[in-house]
Amino acid sequence: MRISVEQIRRKYLRHDKKFPHVWCPGCGNGIVMGALLRAIDGLSLPKDEVVLASGIGCSGRMPTYLDFNTLHTTHGRALTFATGIKLAKPSLNVIAIMGDGDASAIGGNHFIHAARRNLNLTAIIINNSIYGMTGGQYSPTTPFGSKSTTSVHGHIEQAFSIAELAVTSGAGFVARSTVYHAELMAHLIEMAIEKVGFSVVEVISNCHVQYGRRNQLGGAVEMLQSYKDNAVTVKRATSLTEEELEGKITIGVLADREMPISTEEYEKVRQRAKERGGNVGC
Amino acid sequence: MFLDNMGRRLLQGNEAIVYGALAAGCRFFAGYPITPASEISELFSRLLPQTDGTFIQMEDEIASIGAVVGASLAGAKGMTATSGPGFSLMQENLGFACVAEVPCVIVNVMRGGPSTGLPTCPSQGDVQMARWGTHGDHPIVVLAVSSVRDCFSLIIKAFNISEKYRVPVIVLSDEIVAHTRECVVLPSKEEIYVVDRIKPSVPPEWYHPYEADRREVPPMVAFGEGYRHHVTGLIHDERGYPTQNSKEIEAFHRRLTRKITLGFQEIQMTSGYFLDDAEILVIAYGSVARSALSAVQSLRDRGFKIGLVQLITLFPFPRSVVSPLLEKCRAVLVPEMNMGQISREVQRVNRTDCRVVKYNRVDGRFITPKELIKSLLKI
Ligand SMILES: Cc1ncc(C[n+]2csc(CCOP(=O)(O)OP(=O)(O)O)c2C)c(N)n1
Ligand code: SF4
């Protein structure tokens, strides 16, 4: 039996924190938070050994509410701080939480290099296709033709596929879910945390307030319904043509592979340096 | 290990910074290549693995300082080194370190700017930027090195101040100091005074991460030590949580400034030469201070009543040393390899009719003793 919502609240929320939270009613961020907590609980990770690091955005507020070692960094830079934490204390489970603008616009460079470097970190990207916190401007994942406060005449750029970007950048584990598929999401996050290497879970999430409303996608319920209707598993996707995949969301594990891990390789560097020994300077 | 007894060595300023940092307990370095700072990265990459420390070359300078702040939050003493263009990129995360009170050291080996500027000619053009580069009111400490020996001992002081006051410390070097090779005698391990951050004395349940002690500095615990807490770049209350309460915001800002003000005697460092009867003063820092000392010495030999104050700490500006000296002198010369970034500070603290004379070079060339003597004779 998985942990109940009530148990989650008692065990993982910060009770000395000034609630309520900043999120709009029905926002997908809460579902992601629930899935993350169920994953952490499923793995029985001690709270003292979990670090949550976020960037800036609605998604970035998540760690504030949770009773772990938590860090709310600067916009786009969560992975850089996470890298320092992990290298300084490799025993910690370091999880970065980012929005789509956070991870793929301002933090895009850090994202691809973190994937390439394959440090043992977990990155959860809440992709709501928009800049939520700043009031609905287009992001790198806003679909072509969509309306946003900075594309009132229709968006003219192509959207990034964040998970596919992570695959090509070299991440060890990459998966995608939607907030409708909450159980699957918890399972994928569990796999991602367990995986030794850089692991990415992209979660397609609803910002009905800033994105749905402007694009006639309805409220939270309608947006979740559309995720249900449009999701196809990775396996099924392989048998579909490109036209058939148009507008669909591929969910499941996109990549799971073994590659050298930065911290382990660095340990070898330390050994080699000590064997060479002496004062190698000047 | 090599750190136990370093003895007599022929070192470049950049190399001395690395040895000093390691002696101070620095075990994490993240950086991005840039001339004239790259030797610092290179030597760290060779030495850190031997000391069980970690070196990483990041994808840019924004990431470098981010990683250093992260490492510091996880308990490691960390630093980065760069030059003007990289220092510009670091400013936002530097502000994070100020507000979240994360100890870290940033070395800026100055070269001519702005922009790509003058690679790689000496300059002191980043002085005011070091003070005010990141947005918002913030505390910061800025030190300036003038010789290879300085590089070693000042970087240790930089770490000590940073750890003790939980404040980022900027060490300004310049292309001349960085690349000059000098023979130096380095102190043994026992002679080096190292300060570590103060840990909380209360159990986790009682710990408020931003509750300050008598010195206005909150004790600091690393992630993973059982004191789960929140760290944010938002203005926060004593528990580390974001606040919009005007009383809490005000208290937060005032404390940040006060903790540095309270430590001024230790933080504001200067060296004085021939000050007792000086009627004319030179105020200099960085490599220019060495030319200034040589100029002052030869004018003393010729009987002129002239003295030198070398600023080791540029910010907070050592007003308590400089102001009283200005009262006793008729004129002060402030030579700088910029348009006058410290002379404006001297003017600011000058309450008498002492004449503040600027001497500025912005042509990418070093200020020599000879030209200083010439301009001092005119005064
Ligand atoms: C350097 C910088 N630029 C801009 C901002 C303003 N800003 C705050 S949140 C945000 C975008 C957030 O969008 P996203 O990352 O998609 O997260 P969401 O709010 O949708 O969860 C921006 C641009 C900032 N805080 N810092
Ligand atoms: S603006 Fe959008 S992303 Fe932000 S809390 Fe509201 S619904 Fe969620």
XYZ file of C-alpha atoms and ligand atoms in Angstrom:
695
model
C 0.000 0.000 0.000
C 1.243 3.408 -0.906
C 1.311 6.153 1.663
C -1.943 8.116 2.025
C -2.294 11.832 1.351
C -2.800 12.480 5.045
C 0.351 10.553 5.925
C 2.289 12.456 3.274
C 1.151 15.758 4.706
C 2.188 14.799 8.185
C 5.485 13.290 7.227
C 6.838 15.592 4.541
C 5.257 19.047 4.678
C 6.882 21.754 6.743
C 4.593 22.531 9.585
C 6.390 25.684 10.648
C 6.057 27.130 7.159
C 3.553 29.892 6.597
C 0.925 28.291 4.398
C -1.037 28.725 2.109
C 1.250 28.092 -0.836
C 1.482 30.371 -3.868
C -0.063 28.034 -6.447
C -3.414 28.606 -8.163
C -6.180 26.108 -7.369
C -5.892 23.130 -9.715
C -2.285 23.809 -10.730
C -0.359 20.725 -11.850
C 2.565 21.597 -9.566
C 0.785 20.059 -6.577
C 0.312 16.757 -8.391
C 4.025 16.661 -9.199
C 4.834 17.414 -5.572
C 2.616 14.524 -4.445
C 4.238 12.139 -6.926
C 7.718 13.227 -5.837
C 6.883 12.609 -2.187
C 5.415 9.184 -2.935
C 8.554 8.311 -4.874
C 10.830 9.440 -2.039
C 8.692 7.544 0.439
C 8.634 4.460 -1.772
C 12.428 4.456 -1.750
C 12.522 5.052 2.026
C 15.062 7.826 1.616
C 15.956 9.444 4.960
C 14.807 13.080 4.903
C 18.212 14.288 6.065
C 19.842 12.840 2.979
C 17.575 14.449 0.417
C 18.362 17.839 -1.105
C 15.761 19.574 -3.243
C 17.107 22.428 -5.335
C 14.842 24.535 -7.511
C 15.105 27.498 -9.834
C 12.716 30.428 -10.054
C 9.113 30.176 -11.188
C 5.889 28.754 -9.780
C 7.556 25.343 -9.891
C 10.548 26.780 -8.038
C 8.493 27.325 -4.907
C 8.015 23.606 -4.300
C 11.032 22.958 -2.032
C 9.967 25.732 0.355
C 7.062 23.609 1.548
C 8.918 20.339 1.992
C 10.817 19.076 4.992
C 14.167 18.207 3.395
C 17.393 20.127 2.879
C 15.946 22.668 0.480
C 17.437 25.294 -1.788
C 15.661 27.873 -3.910
C 18.365 29.158 -6.269
C 18.343 31.705 -9.095
C 16.352 31.474 -12.347
C 17.722 28.659 -14.491
C 20.652 27.785 -12.262
C 19.325 25.007 -10.024
C 21.519 22.415 -11.730
C 24.705 24.421 -11.169
C 24.099 24.605 -7.416
C 23.041 20.944 -7.425
C 26.317 20.047 -9.146
C 28.336 21.728 -6.398
C 26.332 20.044 -3.650
C 26.655 16.610 -5.221
C 30.390 16.942 -5.820
C 31.032 18.207 -2.300
C 28.869 15.530 -0.674
C 28.195 12.634 -3.066
C 26.240 10.689 -0.441
C 23.306 13.117 -0.682
C 20.347 12.469 -3.001
C 20.142 15.696 -4.945
C 16.956 16.426 -6.872
C 16.512 19.541 -9.009
C 13.036 20.913 -9.737
C 12.665 23.260 -12.667
C 10.083 24.865 -14.906
C 10.280 24.688 -18.697
C 11.574 28.246 -18.996
C 13.899 27.655 -16.097
C 15.405 24.455 -17.508
C 15.337 25.036 -21.246
C 15.581 28.819 -21.799
C 17.737 30.605 -19.250
C 19.094 27.319 -17.865
C 19.307 25.469 -21.201
C 23.088 25.510 -21.261
C 23.345 24.071 -17.764
C 20.743 21.456 -18.614
C 22.535 20.018 -21.636
C 25.900 20.081 -19.869
C 24.542 18.433 -16.742
C 23.178 15.688 -19.003
C 26.481 15.356 -20.855
C 28.453 15.279 -17.610
C 26.236 12.496 -16.240
C 26.617 13.374 -12.582
C 24.347 11.327 -10.343
C 21.540 13.895 -10.088
C 17.799 13.778 -10.687
C 16.084 16.561 -12.609
C 12.323 16.996 -12.649
C 11.074 19.467 -15.207
C 7.526 20.684 -14.941
C 6.646 21.619 -18.485
C 3.523 23.770 -18.589
C 4.360 25.342 -21.969
C 4.473 28.844 -20.537
C 6.133 31.241 -18.099
C 3.628 30.869 -15.313
C 5.014 33.073 -12.603
C 5.695 36.145 -14.731
C 2.197 36.135 -16.173
C 2.029 33.960 -19.285
C 4.795 34.913 -21.717
C 5.886 32.290 -24.273
C 8.574 29.806 -23.290
C 10.784 27.474 -25.364
C 8.069 24.815 -25.115
C 5.116 26.992 -26.155
C 3.611 25.276 -29.235
C 3.686 26.959 -32.654
C 0.608 29.112 -33.155
C -0.283 29.388 -29.432
C -1.298 32.581 -27.734
C 0.650 34.025 -24.849
C 1.002 37.529 -23.468
C 4.036 38.026 -25.722
C 2.541 36.218 -28.720
C -0.981 37.558 -28.903
C -0.930 37.168 -32.679
C 0.154 33.539 -32.491
C 3.563 32.068 -31.604
C 5.924 31.716 -34.560
C 8.707 29.571 -33.055
C 9.079 25.794 -32.814
C 8.875 24.175 -29.389
C 11.634 22.180 -27.706
C 10.983 18.589 -26.699
C 12.738 18.622 -23.343
C 12.980 14.871 -22.828
C 14.368 14.298 -26.334
C 16.861 17.113 -25.729
C 18.020 15.259 -22.601
C 18.375 12.010 -24.543
C 20.583 13.565 -27.218
C 22.593 15.446 -24.599
C 23.607 12.169 -22.992
C 21.504 11.784 -19.834
C 21.613 8.272 -18.362
C 17.871 8.062 -17.763
C 15.082 10.034 -19.420
C 11.342 9.657 -18.960
C 8.160 11.615 -19.568
C 4.794 11.672 -17.852
C 1.845 14.007 -17.570
C 0.143 15.182 -14.412
C -2.858 13.041 -15.364
C -0.671 9.935 -15.053
C 0.194 10.564 -11.421
C 0.918 6.928 -10.538
C 3.181 6.487 -13.538
C 4.897 9.764 -12.677
C 5.678 8.609 -9.131
C 7.051 5.379 -10.523
C 9.223 7.175 -13.093
C 10.557 9.568 -10.443
C 11.403 6.584 -8.271
C 13.332 5.015 -11.148
C 15.057 8.316 -11.833
C 16.209 8.747 -8.230
C 17.389 5.155 -8.078
C 19.296 5.418 -11.331
C 22.976 6.149 -10.866
C 23.634 8.875 -13.417
C 21.902 12.024 -14.616
C 18.185 11.290 -14.803
C 15.459 13.467 -16.183
C 11.712 13.247 -15.738
C 9.753 15.696 -17.856
C 6.212 16.192 -16.623
C 3.650 17.763 -18.922
C 1.600 19.918 -16.595
C -1.346 22.276 -16.718
C -1.098 25.992 -16.255
C -4.737 26.583 -17.027
C -4.471 30.107 -15.621
C -1.774 31.489 -17.884
C -1.781 29.041 -20.785
C -5.036 27.077 -20.948
C -7.252 30.103 -20.612
C -5.623 32.001 -23.482
C -5.735 29.002 -25.794
C -9.290 27.794 -25.193
C -8.045 24.604 -23.530
C -10.493 24.865 -20.647
C -9.708 24.620 -16.943
C -7.584 22.144 -15.022
C -10.034 19.275 -15.536
C -10.261 19.716 -19.301
C -6.490 19.990 -19.618
C -5.961 16.798 -17.628
C -8.585 15.080 -19.787
C -6.641 16.091 -22.881
C -3.452 14.580 -21.401
C -5.358 11.361 -20.861
C -6.686 11.385 -24.415
C -3.435 12.296 -26.108
C -0.879 10.235 -24.221
C 0.713 7.264 -25.977
C 3.240 4.966 -24.388
C 6.786 4.849 -25.699
C 6.102 1.320 -26.916
C 2.971 2.262 -28.813
C 4.640 5.314 -30.245
C 7.132 3.115 -32.123
C 4.297 1.657 -34.213
C 2.803 5.037 -35.093
C 3.707 7.200 -38.073
C 4.893 10.756 -37.667
C 1.454 12.084 -38.724
C -0.283 9.864 -36.213
C 2.033 11.131 -33.479
C 1.196 14.758 -34.237
C -0.244 16.349 -31.070
C 0.394 13.199 -28.988
C 2.442 13.042 -25.778
C 4.835 10.107 -25.566
C 4.996 8.857 -21.990
C 7.239 6.304 -20.287
C 10.983 5.662 -20.315
C 12.747 7.188 -23.314
C 16.293 6.237 -22.380
C 17.934 4.100 -19.713
C 21.601 3.431 -20.336
C 24.862 2.898 -18.528
C 27.561 5.513 -18.920
C 30.544 6.623 -16.852
C 29.417 8.609 -13.782
C 31.279 11.848 -13.022
C 31.712 11.267 -9.278
C 32.970 7.721 -9.776
C 35.375 8.794 -12.498
C 36.631 11.632 -10.319
C 37.395 9.156 -7.564
C 39.725 7.448 -10.065
C 41.318 10.807 -10.840
C 42.013 11.258 -7.125
C 43.673 7.844 -6.974
C 45.817 8.586 -10.020
C 46.779 12.003 -8.649
C 47.788 10.515 -5.314
C 49.823 7.770 -6.962
C 51.707 10.347 -8.996
C 51.918 12.118 -5.657
C 54.398 14.710 -4.569
C 54.162 18.310 -5.361
C 53.082 18.509 -8.970
C 52.858 22.296 -8.888
C 55.579 24.472 -10.396
C 51.472 16.152 1.937
C 52.997 19.059 0.063
C 50.913 21.475 2.104
C 52.690 20.559 5.327
C 55.881 22.251 4.395
C 55.958 24.493 1.409
C 59.110 26.423 2.238
C 60.927 28.529 -0.304
C 59.517 28.633 -3.803
C 59.563 30.472 -7.087
C 55.910 31.181 -7.763
C 53.629 33.181 -9.971
C 50.854 35.190 -8.278
C 48.193 32.897 -9.699
C 49.988 29.847 -8.327
C 50.403 31.437 -4.898
C 46.643 31.931 -4.796
C 46.126 28.201 -5.250
C 48.631 27.245 -2.543
C 47.156 29.812 -0.175
C 43.622 28.616 -0.816
C 44.577 25.005 -0.182
C 46.321 26.035 3.034
C 43.119 27.837 4.061
C 41.182 24.603 3.635
C 39.658 25.231 0.205
C 38.611 21.876 -1.198
C 36.373 22.872 -4.081
C 37.065 24.869 -7.182
C 34.811 25.465 -10.175
C 35.857 27.737 -13.013
C 35.813 28.555 -16.688
C 38.982 29.361 -18.649
C 39.925 33.011 -19.108
C 43.223 34.842 -19.375
C 44.865 36.013 -17.108
C 43.231 33.729 -14.505
C 43.507 30.306 -16.147
C 46.638 29.179 -14.300
C 44.557 29.147 -11.134
C 42.182 26.572 -12.654
C 45.026 24.561 -14.088
C 46.924 24.246 -10.834
C 43.770 23.479 -8.847
C 42.914 20.713 -11.324
C 46.274 19.110 -10.533
C 46.384 19.645 -6.775
C 42.785 19.301 -5.568
C 42.454 15.567 -6.343
C 45.533 14.917 -4.182
C 43.862 16.607 -1.214
C 40.535 14.742 -1.638
C 39.101 17.990 -2.925
C 37.182 18.499 -6.160
C 37.941 20.481 -9.285
C 35.415 21.010 -12.024
C 35.447 23.070 -15.184
C 31.889 24.259 -15.686
C 30.100 25.379 -18.854
C 30.411 29.067 -17.989
C 31.073 31.441 -15.094
C 27.423 31.560 -14.027
C 27.597 27.819 -13.497
C 31.010 28.089 -11.829
C 29.859 30.346 -9.037
C 26.604 28.387 -8.747
C 28.606 25.213 -8.140
C 30.845 26.965 -5.605
C 27.833 28.206 -3.642
C 26.297 24.710 -3.796
C 29.521 23.118 -2.550
C 29.724 25.629 0.284
C 26.145 24.801 1.320
C 27.222 21.175 1.421
C 30.045 22.115 3.789
C 33.095 22.565 1.542
C 35.187 25.711 1.385
C 35.036 26.713 -2.251
C 36.247 29.349 -4.662
C 36.291 30.372 -8.289
C 38.610 32.589 -10.307
C 37.980 34.629 -13.403
C 38.601 37.941 -15.143
C 36.289 40.840 -16.105
C 33.963 39.168 -18.634
C 33.468 36.163 -16.373
C 33.089 38.354 -13.312
C 30.255 40.184 -15.093
C 28.471 36.870 -15.612
C 28.828 35.914 -11.956
C 27.015 38.901 -10.525
C 23.545 37.415 -10.089
C 24.699 34.337 -8.208
C 27.123 36.474 -6.233
C 24.071 38.346 -4.964
C 22.557 35.007 -4.017
C 25.622 34.249 -1.893
C 25.292 37.677 -0.215
C 21.610 37.247 0.613
C 21.750 33.588 1.604
C 25.020 34.305 3.470
C 27.037 31.561 1.823
C 30.803 31.760 2.382
C 32.809 31.702 -0.853
C 35.808 33.405 -2.413
C 35.905 34.895 -5.902
C 39.201 35.910 -7.445
C 39.025 38.441 -10.259
C 42.339 38.824 -12.049
C 41.537 42.164 -13.630
C 42.255 42.931 -17.261
C 41.335 45.966 -19.311
C 37.592 46.358 -19.947
C 34.766 46.895 -20.559
C 33.546 43.923 -22.601
C 36.299 41.746 -24.057
C 38.388 44.860 -23.556
C 42.139 44.514 -23.518
C 43.238 40.920 -23.305
C 45.529 40.793 -21.607
C 46.770 44.127 -20.309
C 46.727 45.057 -16.639
C 43.902 47.153 -15.256
C 42.122 48.014 -12.050
C 38.868 48.741 -13.819
C 36.642 46.397 -11.810
C 37.006 48.015 -8.380
C 33.576 49.621 -8.096
C 32.011 46.652 -9.845
C 33.411 44.361 -7.173
C 31.612 46.504 -4.625
C 28.361 47.148 -6.428
C 28.192 44.660 -9.313
C 25.297 42.621 -8.051
C 21.937 44.352 -7.734
C 20.428 45.597 -4.510
C 22.001 46.725 -1.256
C 24.338 44.033 -0.081
C 27.347 43.449 2.125
C 30.565 42.360 0.489
C 34.275 42.365 1.217
C 36.815 43.270 -1.458
C 40.558 42.717 -0.989
C 43.429 43.610 -3.346
C 46.701 41.709 -3.723
C 49.948 43.452 -4.682
C 52.625 40.745 -4.685
C 53.091 36.996 -4.913
C 53.522 36.700 -1.149
C 50.318 38.708 -0.736
C 48.450 36.321 -2.990
C 49.284 33.481 -0.622
C 48.461 35.165 2.657
C 45.527 37.304 1.537
C 43.619 34.427 0.031
C 43.839 32.747 3.442
C 42.457 35.897 5.049
C 39.755 36.000 2.366
C 38.608 32.513 3.320
C 38.801 33.326 7.017
C 36.663 36.456 6.673
C 34.238 34.693 4.375
C 33.743 31.804 6.794
C 33.583 33.930 9.910
C 31.134 36.516 8.578
C 29.281 34.323 6.075
C 29.943 36.768 3.283
C 31.390 36.369 -0.211
C 34.884 37.822 -0.410
C 36.227 39.157 -3.698
C 39.975 39.140 -4.179
C 41.089 41.554 -6.878
C 44.351 40.703 -8.542
C 45.668 42.121 -11.781
C 47.574 40.830 -14.733
C 50.917 42.042 -13.307
C 50.575 40.348 -9.921
C 49.114 37.233 -11.548
C 52.012 36.640 -13.910
C 55.001 37.990 -11.998
C 57.274 35.265 -10.682
C 58.893 35.903 -7.334
C 60.796 33.851 -4.859
C 58.716 33.568 -1.711
C 59.098 31.826 1.628
C 55.813 30.265 2.576
C 54.851 29.666 6.193
C 54.590 26.181 7.627
C 51.214 24.691 8.437
C 51.535 25.619 12.127
C 52.089 29.266 11.317
C 48.880 29.549 9.303
C 45.731 30.696 11.068
C 42.618 29.122 9.600
C 39.032 29.998 10.561
C 36.064 27.702 9.979
C 32.389 28.649 10.006
C 30.643 28.483 13.330
C 28.255 25.565 13.744
C 25.025 25.771 15.732
C 25.207 24.798 19.382
C 21.502 23.938 19.550
C 19.788 20.693 18.498
C 18.014 20.551 15.100
C 14.551 21.236 16.575
C 15.740 24.582 17.881
C 17.807 25.583 14.910
C 16.719 28.645 12.959
C 19.152 28.971 10.063
C 19.123 32.780 10.026
C 18.983 33.552 13.700
C 22.124 35.592 14.307
C 24.523 35.377 17.209
C 26.054 38.339 19.047
C 28.205 39.131 16.034
C 25.043 39.295 13.894
C 26.222 36.201 12.001
C 23.982 33.108 12.013
C 25.751 29.813 12.818
C 25.832 27.651 9.708
C 25.238 23.973 9.191
C 25.805 22.025 5.977
C 23.149 20.105 4.085
C 23.013 16.514 5.215
C 24.013 17.088 8.832
C 20.562 16.507 10.277
C 19.496 20.157 10.432
C 17.048 20.281 7.558
C 16.486 23.862 6.572
C 15.605 26.155 3.701
C 17.977 28.427 1.793
C 16.624 30.989 -0.670
C 17.603 34.088 -2.591
C 14.312 35.669 -1.552
C 14.430 37.977 1.443
C 13.696 35.649 4.325
C 12.883 35.521 8.011
C 15.012 33.882 10.701
C 13.709 30.467 9.735
C 14.864 30.998 6.162
C 11.346 31.302 4.718
C 10.432 34.036 2.244
C 8.841 37.052 3.875
C 6.890 40.116 2.761
C 6.657 41.504 6.279
C 8.194 44.970 6.238
C 9.593 44.648 9.758
C 11.316 41.385 8.907
C 12.622 42.763 5.607
C 14.086 45.825 7.279
C 15.644 43.775 10.078
C 17.173 41.438 7.525
C 18.816 44.229 5.500
C 20.106 46.044 8.538
C 21.634 42.905 10.001
C 23.426 42.039 6.751
C 25.124 45.424 6.743
C 25.729 45.485 10.481
C 27.571 42.168 10.611
C 30.254 43.618 8.346
C 30.295 46.976 10.146
C 30.806 45.223 13.479
C 33.835 43.383 12.150
C 35.482 46.449 10.665
C 38.645 46.294 12.762
C 39.460 42.862 11.496
C 38.121 43.302 7.980
C 39.568 46.694 7.063
C 43.241 46.036 6.411
C 45.867 48.569 5.343
C 49.663 48.894 5.490
C 51.267 52.216 6.324
C 54.747 53.424 5.334
C 56.461 56.610 6.614
C 53.218 58.020 7.962
C 54.410 59.690 11.184
C 55.436 63.045 9.790
C 54.027 62.753 6.283
C 52.672 65.933 4.735
C 51.912 64.347 1.425
C 50.262 60.987 1.138
C 49.970 58.340 -1.534
C 47.048 55.917 -1.374
C 47.478 52.903 -3.612
C 46.518 49.247 -3.925
C 47.282 46.199 -6.021
C 50.423 46.145 -8.140
C 50.406 49.966 -8.211
C 51.125 49.970 -4.469
C 54.548 48.491 -5.173
C 55.445 51.235 -7.621
C 54.115 53.713 -5.099
C 56.296 52.311 -2.316
C 59.364 52.510 -4.472
C 58.524 56.126 -5.436
C 57.850 57.126 -1.837
C 61.078 55.533 -0.652
C 63.221 57.394 -3.134
C 61.531 60.716 -2.359
C 62.063 60.077 1.356
C 65.737 59.532 0.575
C 65.708 62.970 -0.996
C 64.166 64.456 2.178
C 60.514 64.831 1.202
C 57.957 64.229 3.977
C 55.871 61.730 2.135
C 54.066 58.566 3.188
C 52.097 55.694 1.707
C 48.915 53.899 2.687
C 48.484 50.619 0.884
C 44.866 49.549 0.877
C 44.594 45.826 1.357
C 40.850 45.999 1.916
C 39.114 48.174 -0.661
C 35.581 47.576 0.646
C 34.302 48.249 3.203
C 36.517 51.262 2.546
C 38.981 51.697 5.460
C 37.625 55.085 6.392
C 38.825 54.868 10.016
C 42.431 54.709 8.799
C 42.235 57.055 5.844
C 40.136 59.937 7.245
C 42.461 60.839 10.172
C 45.503 60.709 7.893
C 43.902 63.091 5.423
C 43.441 65.553 8.263
C 47.183 65.648 8.793
C 48.196 65.948 5.153
C 48.159 68.738 2.647
C 47.594 66.572 -0.411
C 47.038 62.964 -1.364
C 47.878 61.271 -4.632
C 45.734 58.308 -5.674
C 47.352 56.468 -8.580
C 45.155 53.868 -10.264
C 44.950 51.884 -13.474
C 41.396 53.156 -14.028
C 39.612 56.511 -14.261
C 39.563 57.040 -10.503
C 37.491 54.368 -8.838
C 39.169 54.563 -5.426
C 39.943 58.273 -5.530
C 36.194 58.871 -5.327
C 36.151 56.881 -2.091
C 39.047 58.965 -0.782
C 37.120 62.120 -1.679
C 34.061 60.731 0.050
C 35.850 60.275 3.381
C 37.846 63.505 3.127
C 36.470 66.045 5.594
C 39.294 68.575 5.386
C 40.901 70.715 2.719
C 43.453 68.039 1.895
C 43.742 68.073 -1.894
C 42.889 64.748 -3.559
C 44.967 64.383 -6.716
C 44.124 61.631 -9.159
C 46.670 59.840 -11.289
C 45.073 57.549 -13.812
C 46.333 55.269 -16.546
C 43.833 53.560 -18.795
C 46.148 52.736 -21.696
C 46.806 49.148 -20.687
C 50.221 50.049 -19.286
C 51.590 49.667 -15.811
C 52.201 52.711 -13.570
C 55.943 52.999 -12.935
C 57.735 54.528 -9.905
C 59.341 57.075 -12.209
C 56.085 58.614 -13.364
C 54.785 58.668 -9.799
C 57.871 60.555 -8.625
C 57.296 63.055 -11.399
C 53.717 63.678 -10.468
C 54.511 63.804 -6.737
C 57.159 66.444 -7.355
C 54.510 68.595 -9.024
C 52.466 68.491 -5.819
C 17.504 36.324 -14.373
C 16.037 36.381 -14.259
N 15.304 36.742 -15.332
C 13.963 36.786 -15.247
C 13.336 36.464 -14.075
C 11.843 36.564 -13.988
N 11.190 35.260 -13.975
C 10.734 34.727 -12.825
S 9.986 33.256 -13.056
C 10.219 33.330 -14.718
C 9.714 32.275 -15.656
C 9.149 31.112 -15.035
O 8.701 30.236 -16.007
P 9.011 28.701 -15.921
O 10.456 28.465 -15.705
O 8.444 28.030 -17.122
O 8.286 28.236 -14.574
P 6.757 28.308 -14.122
O 6.558 29.624 -13.447
O 5.920 28.165 -15.341
O 6.651 27.182 -13.180
C 10.899 34.485 -15.075
C 11.230 34.834 -16.472
C 14.132 36.122 -12.972
N 13.623 35.812 -11.776
N 15.466 36.080 -13.094
S 0.291 30.495 -12.824
Fe 0.109 28.485 -13.766
S 1.946 27.370 -13.121
Fe 1.714 29.141 -11.767
S 0.572 28.380 -10.020
Fe -0.923 29.234 -11.440
S -1.553 27.503 -12.671
Fe 0.313 26.903 -11.654
